[in-house]
Amino acid sequence: MAVPAHIRNVPRPVNTVVVDNGKEGPNRFSVRERSGTKYIQHGNPQPRNGKVIGHIFEGKYVPLHTETASEGPDMLSYGAAAFAHSVSSDILSDLLDIYPIKDACTIMAIAILRVIRPSITAERIATHYRRTFVSRYYPGLALSANTICTFQQKIGQDGKRRRDFYQKRASSVMEDHHIAVDGTLKQDNSNVNDLSAFSYKARTKGCREVSILYAYDIEAMEPVCAEVFPGNSIDASSYAAFIRDNDIRKGIIVSDKGFPPSQIKKELEERPDLHFLTPIRRNDMRIANNDMLSFEGVLSGVDDHVVYKKRRIQGGRYLYACRSARKAAIEEAAYLARRKKQKDFQPENYEKKRKTFGVIVFESDQDLDPRIAYLCYEERWLLELVFKRYKNDECLDKTEVQGDFSLLGLEFINFISTVLTCRMLKKAREAGLLEKVSYGELLEDLSSAWRMVDAPEDPATDDKHWVHTLNYVFEELEALGLSRPVPKTKPRKRGRPRKDPKESKPKRPRGRPRKSNQSADLL
């Protein structure tokens, strides 16, 4: 098709030709360069057209931009991803000792995204991977929904590597640290895995569940290891298997009544550096036989009024009895309220119960200070907070997978997310930020801090690589050590600065200046 004259006459580079593509649009008239000459038998040489270098549009030549499109966005969400990444270096190092580098990075990327984007689904992980700095910390990962499902199944099938990772963490626990052990139930209505079963709470919940046991280092304030058990497995029967599978050999296990030391008798004999501190039931005969309710002192350094008694019993073990005045008042009020509602108050039962209100008795194989024993169990509530964060803050209250191996791989990644959450909470608390905003609000603020991809890795608050970041977000980044603050100048002293007497001009004498003799003569 012939090109109109007014198109051919538009100024363009030399040695080019205009070609009509025949399709309407801005690219209809292409400008091609001459790439050589072709020879035709028994004819004149003909020019050969080369590649397209531009187009004629709106009466002018528009060159073709041959630069390749960028492989990704030029700016990413920085704050929340950097916060999670700042507390994860040793976890990645442990993973690299056990897993191939790509698998270790994939585990960390998914775990971080589940922390900074609670309740994220597998279909959305790739989207948020590309829009956050997670893609810069762990580049080149394939995180589609199908790829993640396959990857979780692969992690679940490799039980040896998961155990090696947990055992590596358990071996780093200090001997004098206290390890809280407890379990939680998680909804799982899958019909194709053997871990989903009706628990003892199924009559109230009406759904099948899986049981997840966690070990928590009270001093380090983070989980040590975890394991998944069938939902119909009681804590006592899983206790010994949990100790063996994760090879917990050091520390003092602080558990509740569902984890009796009789269940790990063999494991304690094989592990001389492993000890226990466990409460016993209030109707245990050892309490009456050792007169444990005859208290002998008041604990100091406790935010409550607590009386105690310590007694060594047969077998070399110790009993520690503590009675909290605050808890005793709460339990007594609750007991009387129930009796009032049910109209079945009996004086003899009340007198029998009144002695044990607010009382807790521990059994241990260690000779401990009663104050230490009481505080260890009081701090065990930290593990309950972990489960609360696990289900609420991270929105991991449902498995949303089907097979056994997929469930095991999912919970392994969830464990990494829980460790990161505990560390981030601890860091934010030490920085004083949780006194101003909640943890969820802090993540939301940090997610709004966007930064250019080509920016330096050591961010400064006053550089030009931030994208519409607010001042209060900068303050949060600086408090967490994720951005260097602007250097502050020394405050100036109040008032006008003093002048140097050497530089100051002499003052003019007061009054009207006298006329000179010359001016008088002129008059």
Coordinates of C-alpha atoms in Angstrom, one line a residue:
M1 CA 0.0 0.0 0.0
A2 CA 1.4 3.3 -1.0
V3 CA 2.4 5.7 1.7
P4 CA 0.9 9.2 1.4
A5 CA 3.2 11.9 0.4
H6 CA 2.6 14.0 3.5
I7 CA 3.8 11.0 5.6
R8 CA 6.9 10.5 3.4
N9 CA 7.8 14.1 3.6
V10 CA 8.1 14.1 7.4
P11 CA 11.7 14.7 8.4
R12 CA 13.3 11.4 9.5
P13 CA 16.8 9.9 9.7
V14 CA 18.7 9.4 6.4
N15 CA 18.8 5.9 4.7
T16 CA 15.3 5.0 6.0
V17 CA 12.0 4.2 4.3
V18 CA 8.4 4.5 5.5
V19 CA 6.3 1.3 5.4
D20 CA 2.5 1.2 5.7
N21 CA 1.5 -1.7 7.9
G22 CA -2.1 -1.5 6.8
K23 CA -3.6 -1.5 10.3
E24 CA -5.0 1.5 12.0
G25 CA -3.2 2.8 15.1
P26 CA -0.2 4.8 16.2
N27 CA 2.2 2.2 14.8
R28 CA 0.7 2.1 11.2
F29 CA 3.6 4.0 9.5
S30 CA 6.8 2.3 10.5
V31 CA 10.2 3.8 9.7
R32 CA 12.7 1.1 8.7
E33 CA 16.4 1.6 8.2
R34 CA 18.2 0.4 5.1
S35 CA 20.2 -2.7 6.0
G36 CA 21.9 -3.4 2.6
T37 CA 21.3 -4.4 -1.0
K38 CA 19.9 -7.6 -2.5
Y39 CA 20.8 -8.5 -6.1
I40 CA 18.2 -9.8 -8.5
Q41 CA 19.2 -11.9 -11.5
H42 CA 18.9 -9.9 -14.7
G43 CA 17.8 -6.8 -12.7
N44 CA 19.0 -3.8 -10.8
P45 CA 20.1 -4.2 -7.2
Q46 CA 17.2 -3.6 -4.8
P47 CA 17.5 -2.1 -1.3
R48 CA 16.9 -4.3 1.7
N49 CA 14.8 -3.0 4.6
G50 CA 16.1 -3.5 8.0
K51 CA 14.6 -3.2 11.5
V52 CA 12.0 -0.7 12.6
I53 CA 13.6 2.3 14.3
G54 CA 10.5 4.5 14.7
H55 CA 7.1 5.6 13.5
I56 CA 5.4 8.5 11.9
F57 CA 2.7 9.8 14.1
E58 CA 0.8 13.1 14.4
G59 CA 3.0 14.6 11.6
K60 CA 6.4 13.9 13.2
Y61 CA 8.9 11.2 13.5
V62 CA 8.8 9.3 16.9
P63 CA 11.9 7.1 17.5
L64 CA 11.5 3.6 18.8
H65 CA 12.6 3.3 22.4
T66 CA 14.7 0.1 22.2
E67 CA 15.6 -0.1 25.9
T68 CA 14.4 -3.3 27.4
A69 CA 11.6 -3.0 29.9
S70 CA 12.7 -3.2 33.5
E71 CA 12.3 -6.7 35.1
G72 CA 10.3 -5.2 38.0
P73 CA 9.1 -2.1 39.7
D74 CA 11.5 0.7 40.5
M75 CA 10.1 1.2 44.0
L76 CA 9.0 -1.3 46.7
S77 CA 7.4 -1.3 50.1
Y78 CA 10.3 -1.2 52.5
G79 CA 9.4 -0.8 56.2
A80 CA 7.6 -3.9 57.3
A81 CA 9.8 -6.2 55.2
A82 CA 12.9 -4.6 56.5
F83 CA 11.6 -5.0 60.1
A84 CA 11.1 -8.7 59.7
H85 CA 14.3 -9.2 57.8
S86 CA 16.3 -7.4 60.6
V87 CA 15.5 -10.2 63.1
S88 CA 16.0 -13.2 60.8
S89 CA 19.7 -13.5 60.0
D90 CA 20.5 -16.4 62.4
I91 CA 17.3 -18.3 61.3
L92 CA 18.4 -18.1 57.6
S93 CA 21.9 -19.2 58.7
D94 CA 20.5 -22.3 60.4
L95 CA 18.3 -23.1 57.4
L96 CA 21.3 -22.8 55.0
D97 CA 23.2 -25.3 57.2
I98 CA 20.4 -27.8 56.5
Y99 CA 18.5 -26.9 53.3
P100 CA 19.6 -26.0 49.7
I101 CA 20.0 -22.2 49.3
K102 CA 16.9 -21.8 47.1
D103 CA 14.7 -23.8 49.6
A104 CA 16.0 -21.8 52.5
C105 CA 15.3 -18.5 50.8
T106 CA 11.8 -19.7 49.8
I107 CA 11.0 -20.7 53.4
M108 CA 12.1 -17.3 54.7
A109 CA 10.3 -15.4 52.0
I110 CA 6.9 -17.1 52.6
A111 CA 7.4 -16.9 56.4
I112 CA 8.1 -13.1 56.3
L113 CA 5.2 -12.5 54.0
R114 CA 2.8 -14.3 56.4
V115 CA 4.1 -12.1 59.2
I116 CA 3.8 -8.7 57.4
R117 CA 0.5 -9.7 55.6
P118 CA -1.6 -11.7 58.1
S119 CA -4.2 -14.0 56.6
I120 CA -2.5 -13.9 53.2
T121 CA -3.5 -16.7 50.9
A122 CA -1.3 -18.7 48.6
E123 CA -2.8 -16.9 45.6
R124 CA -1.6 -13.5 46.9
I125 CA 1.9 -14.4 48.1
A126 CA 3.5 -13.8 44.7
T127 CA 1.8 -10.4 44.4
H128 CA 3.1 -9.1 47.7
Y129 CA 6.5 -10.7 47.1
R130 CA 6.9 -8.5 44.0
R131 CA 5.7 -5.3 45.7
T132 CA 7.8 -5.5 48.8
F133 CA 11.5 -5.6 49.6
V134 CA 11.2 -9.3 50.2
S135 CA 11.8 -9.8 46.5
R136 CA 15.1 -7.9 47.0
Y137 CA 16.2 -9.8 50.1
Y138 CA 15.4 -13.2 48.4
P139 CA 15.4 -12.5 44.6
G140 CA 14.4 -14.8 41.8
L141 CA 11.8 -17.0 43.6
A142 CA 8.8 -18.6 42.0
L143 CA 5.9 -18.2 44.4
S144 CA 2.7 -19.0 42.5
A145 CA 0.0 -20.8 44.4
N146 CA 0.7 -24.2 42.7
T147 CA 4.5 -23.8 43.3
I148 CA 3.9 -23.0 47.0
C149 CA 1.6 -26.1 47.4
T150 CA 4.2 -28.3 45.8
F151 CA 7.0 -26.7 47.9
Q152 CA 5.1 -27.2 51.2
Q153 CA 4.5 -30.9 50.3
K154 CA 8.2 -31.2 49.6
I155 CA 9.2 -29.7 53.0
G156 CA 6.7 -32.0 54.7
Q157 CA 8.1 -35.1 53.1
D158 CA 11.6 -34.3 54.3
G159 CA 11.2 -35.0 58.0
K160 CA 14.9 -35.5 58.7
R161 CA 15.8 -31.9 57.7
R162 CA 12.9 -30.5 59.8
R163 CA 14.1 -32.5 62.8
D164 CA 17.7 -31.4 62.2
F165 CA 16.6 -27.8 62.2
Y166 CA 14.6 -28.1 65.5
Q167 CA 17.4 -30.0 67.2
K168 CA 19.9 -27.3 66.1
R169 CA 17.8 -24.7 67.8
A170 CA 17.1 -26.9 70.9
S171 CA 20.9 -27.5 71.3
S172 CA 21.5 -23.8 71.6
V173 CA 19.3 -23.4 74.7
M174 CA 21.2 -22.5 77.8
E175 CA 21.2 -25.1 80.7
D176 CA 19.7 -22.6 83.1
H177 CA 17.0 -21.4 80.8
H178 CA 13.4 -22.4 81.4
I179 CA 11.4 -24.1 78.6
A180 CA 7.6 -23.9 78.6
V181 CA 5.9 -26.7 76.8
D182 CA 2.2 -26.5 75.8
G183 CA -0.1 -27.4 72.9
T184 CA -2.9 -25.8 71.0
L185 CA -5.6 -27.2 68.8
K186 CA -6.0 -26.0 65.2
Q187 CA -9.0 -26.5 63.0
D188 CA -8.5 -29.0 60.2
N189 CA -11.5 -30.6 58.5
S190 CA -9.5 -32.4 55.8
N191 CA -10.7 -35.9 54.8
V192 CA -7.4 -37.0 53.3
N193 CA -4.9 -36.7 56.1
D194 CA -4.5 -38.9 59.2
L195 CA -3.6 -35.9 61.5
S196 CA -7.1 -34.4 61.3
A197 CA -9.3 -36.0 64.1
F198 CA -12.0 -35.1 66.6
S199 CA -10.3 -33.8 69.8
Y200 CA -11.8 -33.9 73.3
K201 CA -13.2 -30.4 72.6
A202 CA -15.0 -31.5 69.5
R203 CA -18.3 -31.7 71.3
T204 CA -18.3 -27.9 71.7
K205 CA -16.5 -26.9 68.5
G206 CA -18.1 -29.5 66.1
C207 CA -15.0 -29.8 63.9
R208 CA -11.9 -31.9 63.5
E209 CA -8.5 -30.5 64.6
V210 CA -4.8 -31.1 64.7
S211 CA -2.7 -30.7 67.9
I212 CA 0.5 -28.6 67.7
L213 CA 3.0 -28.7 70.5
Y214 CA 5.5 -25.8 71.1
A215 CA 8.5 -25.5 73.3
Y216 CA 9.2 -21.9 74.3
D217 CA 12.4 -20.4 75.8
I218 CA 11.1 -18.1 78.6
E219 CA 14.4 -16.2 78.9
A220 CA 14.9 -15.7 75.1
M221 CA 11.1 -15.1 74.7
E222 CA 10.7 -17.1 71.5
P223 CA 9.7 -20.7 70.4
V224 CA 12.5 -23.3 70.2
C225 CA 10.7 -26.1 68.3
A226 CA 7.3 -27.4 67.3
E227 CA 5.6 -30.6 66.2
V228 CA 2.3 -31.6 64.8
F229 CA 0.3 -34.5 66.4
P230 CA -3.2 -35.9 65.6
G231 CA -6.1 -33.9 67.0
N232 CA -7.2 -36.8 69.2
S233 CA -3.8 -37.2 70.8
I234 CA -3.8 -36.0 74.4
D235 CA -0.8 -33.9 75.6
A236 CA 0.4 -36.5 78.0
S237 CA 0.8 -39.2 75.3
S238 CA 2.6 -36.7 73.0
Y239 CA 5.0 -35.4 75.7
A240 CA 7.7 -38.1 75.5
A241 CA 7.6 -38.2 71.6
F242 CA 8.0 -34.4 71.5
I243 CA 11.1 -34.5 73.8
R244 CA 12.7 -37.4 71.7
D245 CA 11.9 -36.1 68.2
N246 CA 13.3 -32.6 68.9
D247 CA 16.1 -34.0 71.1
I248 CA 15.6 -31.5 73.9
R249 CA 18.5 -32.1 76.3
K250 CA 19.0 -28.9 78.3
G251 CA 16.9 -26.6 80.4
I252 CA 14.1 -26.8 82.9
I253 CA 10.7 -27.8 81.3
V254 CA 7.9 -25.7 82.8
S255 CA 4.6 -27.4 81.8
D256 CA 1.0 -27.5 83.1
K257 CA -0.9 -30.4 84.6
G258 CA -1.4 -32.0 81.2
F259 CA 2.3 -32.9 81.0
P260 CA 3.1 -35.0 84.0
P261 CA 6.8 -35.9 84.6
S262 CA 5.9 -39.6 84.8
Q263 CA 5.4 -39.5 81.0
I264 CA 9.0 -38.6 80.4
K265 CA 10.7 -40.6 83.1
K266 CA 13.0 -42.4 80.7
E267 CA 13.8 -39.3 78.7
L268 CA 14.9 -37.5 82.0
E269 CA 17.2 -40.4 82.9
E270 CA 18.9 -40.3 79.5
R271 CA 19.3 -36.5 79.7
P272 CA 21.0 -35.4 82.9
D273 CA 20.9 -31.7 82.0
L274 CA 17.1 -31.7 81.4
H275 CA 14.9 -31.0 84.4
F276 CA 11.2 -30.2 85.1
L277 CA 8.9 -27.9 87.0
T278 CA 5.3 -29.1 86.9
P279 CA 2.2 -28.2 89.0
I280 CA 0.3 -31.1 90.7
R281 CA -3.4 -31.4 91.4
R282 CA -4.8 -29.9 94.5
N283 CA -6.1 -33.3 95.7
D284 CA -2.7 -34.9 95.4
M285 CA -2.0 -36.8 98.6
R286 CA 1.6 -35.5 98.8
I287 CA 0.2 -32.0 99.7
A288 CA -1.5 -33.3 102.9
N289 CA 1.3 -35.8 103.8
N290 CA 3.9 -33.0 103.7
D291 CA 1.7 -30.3 105.3
M292 CA 2.3 -28.1 102.3
L293 CA -0.5 -25.6 103.2
S294 CA 1.3 -24.6 106.4
F295 CA 3.2 -21.7 104.8
E296 CA 6.5 -20.4 106.1
G297 CA 7.1 -17.1 104.4
V298 CA 6.2 -14.4 102.0
L299 CA 7.9 -14.1 98.6
S300 CA 9.7 -10.9 97.8
G301 CA 10.2 -9.3 94.4
V302 CA 6.7 -10.5 93.2
D303 CA 3.9 -8.2 92.1
D304 CA 1.5 -9.9 94.5
H305 CA 1.2 -11.1 98.1
V306 CA 2.3 -14.7 97.9
V307 CA 3.1 -17.0 100.8
Y308 CA 5.1 -20.1 100.2
K309 CA 6.5 -23.4 101.6
K310 CA 9.3 -25.6 100.3
R311 CA 9.8 -29.3 101.2
R312 CA 12.1 -32.0 100.0
I313 CA 10.2 -35.4 99.5
Q314 CA 11.2 -39.0 98.9
G315 CA 13.1 -39.7 95.7
G316 CA 15.1 -36.4 95.9
R317 CA 12.4 -34.3 94.5
Y318 CA 11.0 -31.0 95.9
L319 CA 7.5 -29.6 96.4
Y320 CA 6.9 -25.8 96.2
A321 CA 3.5 -24.5 97.5
C322 CA 2.5 -20.9 96.8
R323 CA -0.7 -19.1 97.6
S324 CA -1.6 -15.8 95.9
A325 CA -3.9 -13.5 97.8
R326 CA -5.1 -11.9 94.6
K327 CA -5.9 -15.2 92.9
A328 CA -7.5 -16.6 96.2
A329 CA -9.9 -13.7 96.3
I330 CA -10.8 -14.2 92.6
E331 CA -11.4 -17.9 93.0
E332 CA -13.4 -17.5 96.2
A333 CA -15.6 -14.9 94.6
A334 CA -16.2 -17.2 91.6
Y335 CA -17.0 -20.2 93.8
L336 CA -19.5 -18.2 95.8
A337 CA -21.1 -16.8 92.7
R338 CA -21.6 -20.4 91.3
R339 CA -23.1 -21.6 94.6
K340 CA -25.4 -18.6 94.8
K341 CA -26.6 -19.2 91.2
Q342 CA -27.1 -23.0 91.7
K343 CA -28.3 -22.6 95.3
D344 CA -26.2 -25.5 96.6
F345 CA -23.9 -23.9 99.1
Q346 CA -22.7 -26.3 101.8
P347 CA -20.6 -25.0 104.7
E348 CA -18.4 -28.1 105.0
N349 CA -17.5 -28.1 101.3
Y350 CA -16.8 -24.3 101.5
E351 CA -14.4 -24.8 104.4
K352 CA -12.6 -27.6 102.6
K353 CA -12.2 -25.5 99.4
R354 CA -11.3 -22.3 101.2
K355 CA -7.9 -23.6 102.2
T356 CA -6.9 -24.2 98.6
F357 CA -8.2 -21.1 96.9
G358 CA -5.2 -19.4 95.1
V359 CA -2.9 -22.3 95.9
I360 CA -0.6 -23.9 93.4
V361 CA 1.9 -26.7 94.2
F362 CA 4.9 -27.5 92.0
E363 CA 6.9 -30.7 91.8
S364 CA 10.5 -30.5 90.5
D365 CA 13.8 -32.4 90.5
Q366 CA 15.7 -29.2 91.1
D367 CA 16.5 -27.4 94.4
L368 CA 15.2 -23.9 93.4
D369 CA 14.5 -20.7 95.2
P370 CA 10.7 -20.7 95.7
R371 CA 10.5 -17.2 94.2
I372 CA 12.2 -18.5 91.0
A373 CA 9.8 -21.5 90.9
Y374 CA 6.8 -19.2 91.2
L375 CA 8.0 -16.6 88.6
C376 CA 8.9 -19.4 86.1
Y377 CA 5.4 -20.7 86.1
E378 CA 3.9 -17.1 86.0
E379 CA 6.0 -16.3 83.0
R380 CA 4.7 -19.4 81.3
W381 CA 1.7 -17.3 80.1
L382 CA 4.1 -16.0 77.5
L383 CA 3.6 -19.2 75.6
E384 CA -0.2 -18.6 75.7
L385 CA 0.5 -15.2 74.2
V386 CA 2.4 -17.0 71.4
F387 CA -0.6 -19.1 70.6
K388 CA -2.8 -16.0 70.7
R389 CA -0.5 -14.3 68.2
Y390 CA -0.3 -17.5 66.2
K391 CA -4.1 -17.6 65.8
N392 CA -5.0 -13.9 65.8
D393 CA -2.0 -11.7 64.8
E394 CA -0.8 -14.2 62.1
C395 CA -4.3 -15.5 61.4
L396 CA -3.0 -19.2 61.4
D397 CA -6.1 -20.6 63.1
K398 CA -6.9 -22.9 60.1
T399 CA -4.6 -25.2 58.1
E400 CA -6.3 -24.7 54.7
V401 CA -4.3 -27.7 53.3
Q402 CA -5.3 -31.2 52.6
G403 CA -2.5 -33.8 52.7
D404 CA -0.4 -34.9 55.6
F405 CA 2.9 -33.8 54.1
S406 CA 1.4 -30.4 53.0
L407 CA 0.2 -29.9 56.6
L408 CA 3.7 -30.7 58.1
G409 CA 5.4 -28.4 55.6
L410 CA 2.9 -25.6 56.3
E411 CA 3.4 -25.8 60.0
F412 CA 7.2 -25.7 59.7
I413 CA 6.9 -22.4 57.8
N414 CA 4.4 -21.2 60.3
F415 CA 6.9 -21.9 63.1
I416 CA 9.4 -19.6 61.4
S417 CA 6.7 -16.9 61.1
T418 CA 5.9 -17.3 64.9
V419 CA 9.6 -16.9 65.8
L420 CA 9.8 -13.8 63.7
T421 CA 6.7 -12.4 65.3
C422 CA 8.0 -12.9 68.8
R423 CA 11.3 -11.2 67.9
M424 CA 9.6 -8.3 66.2
L425 CA 7.3 -7.8 69.2
K426 CA 10.3 -7.9 71.5
K427 CA 12.2 -5.4 69.4
A428 CA 9.3 -3.0 69.1
R429 CA 8.6 -3.2 72.9
E430 CA 12.3 -2.4 73.7
A431 CA 12.1 0.5 71.3
G432 CA 9.1 1.8 73.2
L433 CA 6.8 1.8 70.1
L434 CA 4.1 -0.5 71.5
E435 CA 3.3 2.2 74.2
K436 CA 2.1 4.5 71.3
V437 CA 0.6 2.1 68.8
S438 CA -0.5 -1.5 68.6
Y439 CA 1.6 -4.2 66.8
G440 CA -0.9 -4.3 63.9
E441 CA -0.8 -0.5 63.5
L442 CA 3.0 -0.5 63.6
L443 CA 3.1 -3.0 60.7
E444 CA 0.6 -0.9 58.8
D445 CA 2.7 2.3 59.3
L446 CA 5.9 0.6 58.3
S447 CA 4.3 -0.9 55.2
S448 CA 3.6 2.7 54.0
A449 CA 7.3 3.4 53.8
W450 CA 8.2 2.9 50.2
R451 CA 11.8 3.1 48.9
M452 CA 13.5 3.1 45.5
V453 CA 14.9 -0.2 44.4
D454 CA 18.3 1.3 43.4
A455 CA 18.7 3.1 46.7
P456 CA 21.7 2.4 49.0
E457 CA 21.3 -0.5 51.4
D458 CA 22.1 1.7 54.4
P459 CA 19.0 4.0 54.4
A460 CA 19.2 7.5 55.8
T461 CA 16.1 9.5 56.7
D462 CA 17.3 12.6 54.8
D463 CA 18.2 10.9 51.5
K464 CA 16.2 11.3 48.3
H465 CA 15.2 7.6 47.8
W466 CA 12.0 7.6 49.9
V467 CA 8.6 7.7 48.3
H468 CA 6.0 9.8 50.2
T469 CA 7.0 8.7 53.7
L470 CA 5.4 10.5 56.6
N471 CA 7.5 12.0 59.5
Y472 CA 6.0 9.8 62.2
V473 CA 6.9 6.7 60.1
F474 CA 10.5 8.0 59.9
E475 CA 10.5 8.1 63.7
E476 CA 9.3 4.5 63.9
L477 CA 12.0 3.4 61.4
E478 CA 14.7 5.3 63.3
A479 CA 13.6 3.7 66.6
L480 CA 13.8 0.2 65.1
G481 CA 17.2 1.0 63.6
L482 CA 15.9 0.7 60.0
S483 CA 16.9 4.2 59.1
R484 CA 19.7 6.5 60.1
P485 CA 18.3 9.8 61.6
V486 CA 19.2 13.2 60.4
P487 CA 22.2 14.6 62.4
K488 CA 20.9 17.2 64.8
T489 CA 22.7 20.5 65.3
K490 CA 23.6 21.7 68.7
P491 CA 20.8 23.8 70.3
R492 CA 21.6 27.5 70.2
K493 CA 21.8 29.4 73.4
R494 CA 18.9 31.7 74.2
G495 CA 19.3 35.4 73.5
R496 CA 21.4 37.4 71.1
P497 CA 24.9 36.1 70.7
R498 CA 27.7 38.2 72.1
K499 CA 29.8 40.2 69.7
D500 CA 33.6 39.9 69.7
P501 CA 34.9 43.1 71.3
K502 CA 37.8 43.2 68.8
E503 CA 35.3 43.3 65.8
S504 CA 32.8 45.7 67.4
K505 CA 32.9 49.4 66.3
P506 CA 33.4 52.1 69.0
K507 CA 30.1 53.5 70.2
R508 CA 29.1 57.0 69.2
P509 CA 29.0 59.5 72.1
R510 CA 25.5 60.4 73.3
G511 CA 23.8 63.6 72.2
R512 CA 23.9 65.7 69.0
P513 CA 27.3 65.8 67.4
R514 CA 29.1 69.1 67.7
K515 CA 29.6 71.2 64.6
S516 CA 33.2 71.4 63.3
N517 CA 35.0 74.8 63.0
Q518 CA 35.0 74.5 59.2
S519 CA 31.3 74.5 59.1
A520 CA 31.2 77.6 61.4
D521 CA 33.5 79.5 59.1
L522 CA 31.3 78.8 56.1
L523 CA 28.4 80.3 57.9

